XYZ file of C-alpha atoms in Angstrom:
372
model
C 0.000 0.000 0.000
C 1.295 3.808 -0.743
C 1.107 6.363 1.295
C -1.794 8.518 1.079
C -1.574 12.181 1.358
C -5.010 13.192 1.275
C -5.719 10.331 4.370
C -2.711 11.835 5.833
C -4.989 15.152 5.757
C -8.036 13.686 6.760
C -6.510 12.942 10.166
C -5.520 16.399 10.986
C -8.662 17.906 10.415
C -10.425 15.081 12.588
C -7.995 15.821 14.984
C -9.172 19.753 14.867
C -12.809 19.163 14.799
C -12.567 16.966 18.184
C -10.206 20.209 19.607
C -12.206 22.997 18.513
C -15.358 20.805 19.961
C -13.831 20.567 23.307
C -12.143 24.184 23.603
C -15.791 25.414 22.504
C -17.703 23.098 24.664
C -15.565 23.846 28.073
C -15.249 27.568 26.726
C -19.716 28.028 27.088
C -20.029 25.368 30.129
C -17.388 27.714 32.180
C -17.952 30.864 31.509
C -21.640 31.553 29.446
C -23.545 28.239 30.601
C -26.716 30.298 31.181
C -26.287 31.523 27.201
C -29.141 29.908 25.543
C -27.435 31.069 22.025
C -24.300 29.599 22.687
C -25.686 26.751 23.742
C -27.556 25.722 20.792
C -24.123 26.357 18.429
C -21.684 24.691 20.504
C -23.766 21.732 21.093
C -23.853 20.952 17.576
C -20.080 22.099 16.934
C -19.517 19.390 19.809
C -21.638 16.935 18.327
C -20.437 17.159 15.046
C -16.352 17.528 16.651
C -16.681 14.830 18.163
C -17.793 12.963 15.022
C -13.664 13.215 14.338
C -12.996 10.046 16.338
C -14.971 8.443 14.078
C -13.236 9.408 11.226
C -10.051 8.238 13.535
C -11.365 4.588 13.776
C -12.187 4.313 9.819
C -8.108 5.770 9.501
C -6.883 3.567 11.663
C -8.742 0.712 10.296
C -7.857 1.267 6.588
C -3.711 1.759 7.755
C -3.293 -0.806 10.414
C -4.992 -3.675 8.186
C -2.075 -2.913 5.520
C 0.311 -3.005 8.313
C -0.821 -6.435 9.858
C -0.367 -7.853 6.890
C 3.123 -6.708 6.168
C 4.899 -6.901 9.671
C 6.217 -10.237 11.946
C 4.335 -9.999 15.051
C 7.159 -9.163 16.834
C 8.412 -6.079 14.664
C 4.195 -5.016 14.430
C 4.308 -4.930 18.054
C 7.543 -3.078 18.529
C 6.251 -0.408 15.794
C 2.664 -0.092 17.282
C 4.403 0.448 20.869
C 7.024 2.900 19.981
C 4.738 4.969 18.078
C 1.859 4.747 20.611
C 2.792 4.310 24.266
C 5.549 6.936 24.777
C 2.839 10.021 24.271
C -0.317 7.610 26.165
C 2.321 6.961 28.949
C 3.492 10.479 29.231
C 0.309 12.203 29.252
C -1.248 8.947 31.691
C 1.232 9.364 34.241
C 1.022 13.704 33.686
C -2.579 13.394 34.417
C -2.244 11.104 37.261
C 0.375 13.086 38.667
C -1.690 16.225 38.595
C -4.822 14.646 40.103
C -2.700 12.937 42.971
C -1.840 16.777 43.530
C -5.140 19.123 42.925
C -7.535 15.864 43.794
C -9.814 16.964 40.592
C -10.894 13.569 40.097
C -10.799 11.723 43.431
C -12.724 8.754 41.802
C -9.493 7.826 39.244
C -6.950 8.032 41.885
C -5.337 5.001 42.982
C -2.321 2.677 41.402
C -4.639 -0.327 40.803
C -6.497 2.267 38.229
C -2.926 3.885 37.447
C -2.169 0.053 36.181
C -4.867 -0.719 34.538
C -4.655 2.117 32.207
C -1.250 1.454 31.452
C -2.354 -1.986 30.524
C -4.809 -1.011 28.851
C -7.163 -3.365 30.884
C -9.136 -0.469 31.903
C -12.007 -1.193 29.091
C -12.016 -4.730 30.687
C -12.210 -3.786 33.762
C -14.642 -1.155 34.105
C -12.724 1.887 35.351
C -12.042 5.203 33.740
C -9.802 6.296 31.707
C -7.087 8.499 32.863
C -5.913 11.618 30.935
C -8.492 12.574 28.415
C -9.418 11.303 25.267
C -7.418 7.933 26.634
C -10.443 5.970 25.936
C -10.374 6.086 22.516
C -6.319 4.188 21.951
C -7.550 1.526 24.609
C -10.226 0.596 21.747
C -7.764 0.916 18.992
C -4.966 -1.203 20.763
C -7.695 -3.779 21.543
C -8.482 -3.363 17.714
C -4.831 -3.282 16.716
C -4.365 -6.659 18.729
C -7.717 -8.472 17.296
C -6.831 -7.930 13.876
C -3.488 -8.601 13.769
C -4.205 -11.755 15.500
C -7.283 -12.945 13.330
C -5.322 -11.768 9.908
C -2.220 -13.579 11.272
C -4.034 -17.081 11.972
C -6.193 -16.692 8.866
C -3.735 -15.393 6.335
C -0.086 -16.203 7.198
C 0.604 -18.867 9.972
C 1.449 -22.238 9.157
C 0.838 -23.411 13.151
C -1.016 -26.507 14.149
C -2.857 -24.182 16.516
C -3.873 -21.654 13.123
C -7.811 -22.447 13.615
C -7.582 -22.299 17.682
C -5.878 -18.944 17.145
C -8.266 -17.889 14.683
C -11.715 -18.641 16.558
C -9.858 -16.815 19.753
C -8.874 -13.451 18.166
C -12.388 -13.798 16.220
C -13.865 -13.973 19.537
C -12.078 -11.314 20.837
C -12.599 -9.157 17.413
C -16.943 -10.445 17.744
C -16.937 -9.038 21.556
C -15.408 -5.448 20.907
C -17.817 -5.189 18.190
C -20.390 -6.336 19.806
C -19.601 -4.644 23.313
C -18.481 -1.225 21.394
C -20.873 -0.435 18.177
C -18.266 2.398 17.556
C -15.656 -0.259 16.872
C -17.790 -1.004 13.262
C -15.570 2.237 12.146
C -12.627 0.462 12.300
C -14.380 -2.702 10.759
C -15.376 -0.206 7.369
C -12.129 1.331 7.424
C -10.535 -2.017 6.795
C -12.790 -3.055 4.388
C -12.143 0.245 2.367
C -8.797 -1.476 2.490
C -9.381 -4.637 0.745
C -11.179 -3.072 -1.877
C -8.575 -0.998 -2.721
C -6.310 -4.020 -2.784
C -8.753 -5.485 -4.914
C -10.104 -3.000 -6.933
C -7.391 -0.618 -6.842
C -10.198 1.987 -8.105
C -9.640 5.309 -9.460
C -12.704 7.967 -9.052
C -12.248 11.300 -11.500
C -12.526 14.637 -10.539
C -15.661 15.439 -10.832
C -17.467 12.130 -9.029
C -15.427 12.258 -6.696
C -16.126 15.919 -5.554
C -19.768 14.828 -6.236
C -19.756 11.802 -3.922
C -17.938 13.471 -1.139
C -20.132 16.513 -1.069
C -23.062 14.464 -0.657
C -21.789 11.943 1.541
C -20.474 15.633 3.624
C -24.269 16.662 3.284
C -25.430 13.968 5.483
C -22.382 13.419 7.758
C -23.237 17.003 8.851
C -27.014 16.549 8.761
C -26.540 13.448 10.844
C -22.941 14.181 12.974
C -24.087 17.646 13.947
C -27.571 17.040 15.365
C -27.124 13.675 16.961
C -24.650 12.115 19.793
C -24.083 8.426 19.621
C -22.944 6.899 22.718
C -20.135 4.559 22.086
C -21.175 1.327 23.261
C -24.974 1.632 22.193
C -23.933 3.069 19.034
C -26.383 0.616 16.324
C -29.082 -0.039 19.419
C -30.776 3.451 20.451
C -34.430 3.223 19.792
C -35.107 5.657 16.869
C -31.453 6.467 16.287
C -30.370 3.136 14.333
C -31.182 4.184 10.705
C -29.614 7.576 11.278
C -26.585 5.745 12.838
C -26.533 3.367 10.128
C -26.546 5.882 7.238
C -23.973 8.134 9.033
C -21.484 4.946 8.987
C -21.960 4.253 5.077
C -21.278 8.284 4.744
C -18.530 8.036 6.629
C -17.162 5.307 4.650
C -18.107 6.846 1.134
C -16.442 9.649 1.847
C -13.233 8.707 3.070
C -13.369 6.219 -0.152
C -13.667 9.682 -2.453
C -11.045 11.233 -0.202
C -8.761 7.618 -0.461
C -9.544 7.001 -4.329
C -10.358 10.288 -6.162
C -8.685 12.919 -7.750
C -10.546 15.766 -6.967
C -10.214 19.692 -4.968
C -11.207 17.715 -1.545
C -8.191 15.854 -2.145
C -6.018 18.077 -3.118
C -6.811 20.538 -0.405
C -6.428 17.477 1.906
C -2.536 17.734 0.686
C -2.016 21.214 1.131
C 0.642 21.786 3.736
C -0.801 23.344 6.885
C -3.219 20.355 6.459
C -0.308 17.899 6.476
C 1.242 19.511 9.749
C -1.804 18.991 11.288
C -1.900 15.435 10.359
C 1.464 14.791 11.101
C 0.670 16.006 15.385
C -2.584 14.991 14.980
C -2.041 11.972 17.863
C -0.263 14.119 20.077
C -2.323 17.193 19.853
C -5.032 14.553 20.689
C -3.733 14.170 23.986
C -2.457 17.673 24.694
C -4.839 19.258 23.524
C -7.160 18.778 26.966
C -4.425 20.480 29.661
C -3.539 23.726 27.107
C -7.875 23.965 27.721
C -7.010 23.368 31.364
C -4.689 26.235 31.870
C -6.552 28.509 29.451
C -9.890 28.034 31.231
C -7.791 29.049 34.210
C -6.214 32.076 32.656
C -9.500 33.334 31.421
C -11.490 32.766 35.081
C -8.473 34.838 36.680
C -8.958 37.743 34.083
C -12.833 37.258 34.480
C -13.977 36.771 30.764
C -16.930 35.814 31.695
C -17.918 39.696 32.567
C -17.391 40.339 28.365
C -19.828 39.271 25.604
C -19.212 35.713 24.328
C -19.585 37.037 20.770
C -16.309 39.670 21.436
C -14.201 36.782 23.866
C -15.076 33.543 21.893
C -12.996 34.094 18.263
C -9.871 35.435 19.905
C -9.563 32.391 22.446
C -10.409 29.703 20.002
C -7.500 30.715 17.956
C -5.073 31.932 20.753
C -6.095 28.385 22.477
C -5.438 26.047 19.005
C -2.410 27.903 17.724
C -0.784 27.185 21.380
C -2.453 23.717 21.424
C -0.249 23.504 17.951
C 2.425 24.641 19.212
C 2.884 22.306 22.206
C 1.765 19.614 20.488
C 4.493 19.950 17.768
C 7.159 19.755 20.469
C 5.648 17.115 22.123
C 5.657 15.588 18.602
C 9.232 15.507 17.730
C 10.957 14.894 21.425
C 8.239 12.102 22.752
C 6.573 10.719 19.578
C 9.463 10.384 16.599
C 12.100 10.562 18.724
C 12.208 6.993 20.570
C 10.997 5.128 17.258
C 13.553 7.212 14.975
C 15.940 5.773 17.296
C 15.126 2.553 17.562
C 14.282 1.753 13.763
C 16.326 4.048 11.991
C 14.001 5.719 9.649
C 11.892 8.465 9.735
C 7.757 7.894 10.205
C 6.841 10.188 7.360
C 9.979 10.125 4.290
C 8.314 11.853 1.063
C 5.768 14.589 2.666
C 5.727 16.722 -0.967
C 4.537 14.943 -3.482
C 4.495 16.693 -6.660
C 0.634 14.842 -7.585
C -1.536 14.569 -4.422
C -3.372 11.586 -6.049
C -0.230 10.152 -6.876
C 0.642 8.418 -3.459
C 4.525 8.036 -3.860
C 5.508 7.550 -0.315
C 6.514 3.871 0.254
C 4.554 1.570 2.560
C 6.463 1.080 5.264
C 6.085 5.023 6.108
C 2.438 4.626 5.504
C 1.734 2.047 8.014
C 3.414 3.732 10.401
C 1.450 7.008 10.062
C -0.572 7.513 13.451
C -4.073 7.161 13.659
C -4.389 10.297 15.339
């Protein structure tokens, strides 16, 4: 599989839509909560924000399927760690660090929980996440392990133990599916993978602006009026069609984004985009504590005493372009820096391709490309 610049895209802006959703969100619940107004628009920019994690899943499913079927497990395992835990670990000890300190959370202190999430047993065993936004790489390592393991036994071992291995990581795969309806992202993002292995389909321009402005049309519609809880996703009475639809949108439009050659695409390549997708995973995690100490900064200089419609636009962008910034350093020291190290290679080789439909990068960069 090439690298894809435009998916590369895609990332960042899901990663901006779930920050500008919770800088909005925190920014009305803190200071304007009684602002009917605001209330109505940052709902829906939370709902529809928030929608960016499922964009995340459908990424991750699409890369890591290419991956599984290109690493041992042992060098799959070293890549996924290296390029996940170091950030997760950092910002999982930070947070419980800071909670030990301020108690802000009584009910998520204590090792046992510390452990747990760490382990990422925490989905198993009931208790919360950690630092924020945590929950969401606990389902994709569970994801990352289930597939690997099912693709492995069905696809490349030669063990005895092949169809024992197979039914267990099938169960495992059936149970966070079943347990987590979100998890059916990840399930259409690596579907959109085999048919481009199979297909290997090319959409023109014009279709494939077409298809992704419509399949846009009812993401929004859908995204930005409704909130899916994660493990009920496919089962809320009256919400299943809408849920259903909003998943083959999803998938139809990263498909045009994946497979066409149209403007979507090629703004997805421009090269603020890119930067953005390149942090994405790390401004993921940061982004919550730059919130934290902004929402602190503004309660000491009482903006709550000013019109929301005169405070809002200058700390959304004061609050993403440091969110960038920190991120970006957090980036290169904690996320590239240990894997560089270790495997010798930058993550991301060819970031200028001359045709953004022309995916030139080689694989091995592309399956190492974050999901976040």
């Amino acid at each position: 599989m090439k690298f894809s610049q435009s998916l590369h895209g895609l990332r960042g802006v899901a990663s901006v839509m779930v920050l500008i959703a919770h800088i909005s969100f925190g920014f009305w619940d803190h200071f304007y909560h009684d602002d009917a107004v605001l209330a109505r628009i940052v709902h829906h920019v939370a709902y529809l924000g928030t929608y960016g994690v499922e964009l995340f899943f459908v990424i991750s499913g699409y890369v890591i399927t290419s991956s599984c079927l290109r690493y041992s497990p042992r060098e799959f395992a070293g890549r996924r760690f290296w390029r996940l835990y170091p950030v997760f670990a950092l910002f999982t000890l930070l947070y419980f660090v800071l909670n030990l300190v301020t108690r802000y959370e009584p009910v998520k202190l204590g090792v046992g929980k510390l452990l747990l999430n760490l382990t990422f047993l925490d989905l198993f065993a009931g208790t919360p996440a950690l630092t924020p936004n945590a929950w969401s790489i606990t389902y994709e390592v569970w994801y990352y392990i289930a597939t690997y393991g099912l693709l492995w036994f069905l696809l490349r071992s030669t063990s005895p133990w092949r169809v024992v291995g197979a039914i267990a990581f099938m169960t495992l795969a059936g149970y966070m599916l079943a347990a987590y309806d979100i998890t059916i992202y990840f399930v259409g993002g690596a579907l959109l993978y085999f048919l481009q292995q199979r297909l290997r389909p090319v959409i023109a321009a014009g279709p494939a602006t077409a298809m992704a402005l419509a399949a846009l049309v009812v993401i929004v519609a859908i995204a930005g009026t409704m909130d899916f809880p994660t493990n009920t996703y496919l089962e809320m009475p009256g919400m299943v069609l809408p849920a259903v639809a909003l998943v083959v949108a999803t998938l139809i439009f990263v498909q045009a984004v994946l497979f066409g050659q149209g403007a979507l695409s090629r703004l997805l390549c421009t090269a603020p985009v890119r930067f953005v997708g390149t942090i994405s995973y790390t401004l993921y995690l940061a982004h919550p504590y730059v919130y934290i100490a902004m929402r602190e900064l503004l309660r000491r200089v009482g903006v709550g005493n000013y019109p929301w419609q005169i405070t809002l636009l200058p700390y959304l962008v004061a609050t993403i372009a440091i969110a960038l910034g920190v991120s970006w350093v957090i980036h290169k020291l904690v996320e590239v820096g240990p894997y560089e190290l270790i495997y010798g290679n930058r993550i991301y080789r060819d970031p200028k391709p001359a045709d953004p439909t022309e995916h030139a990068q080689p694989a091995e960069a592309a399956m190492e490309t974050n999901p976040r």
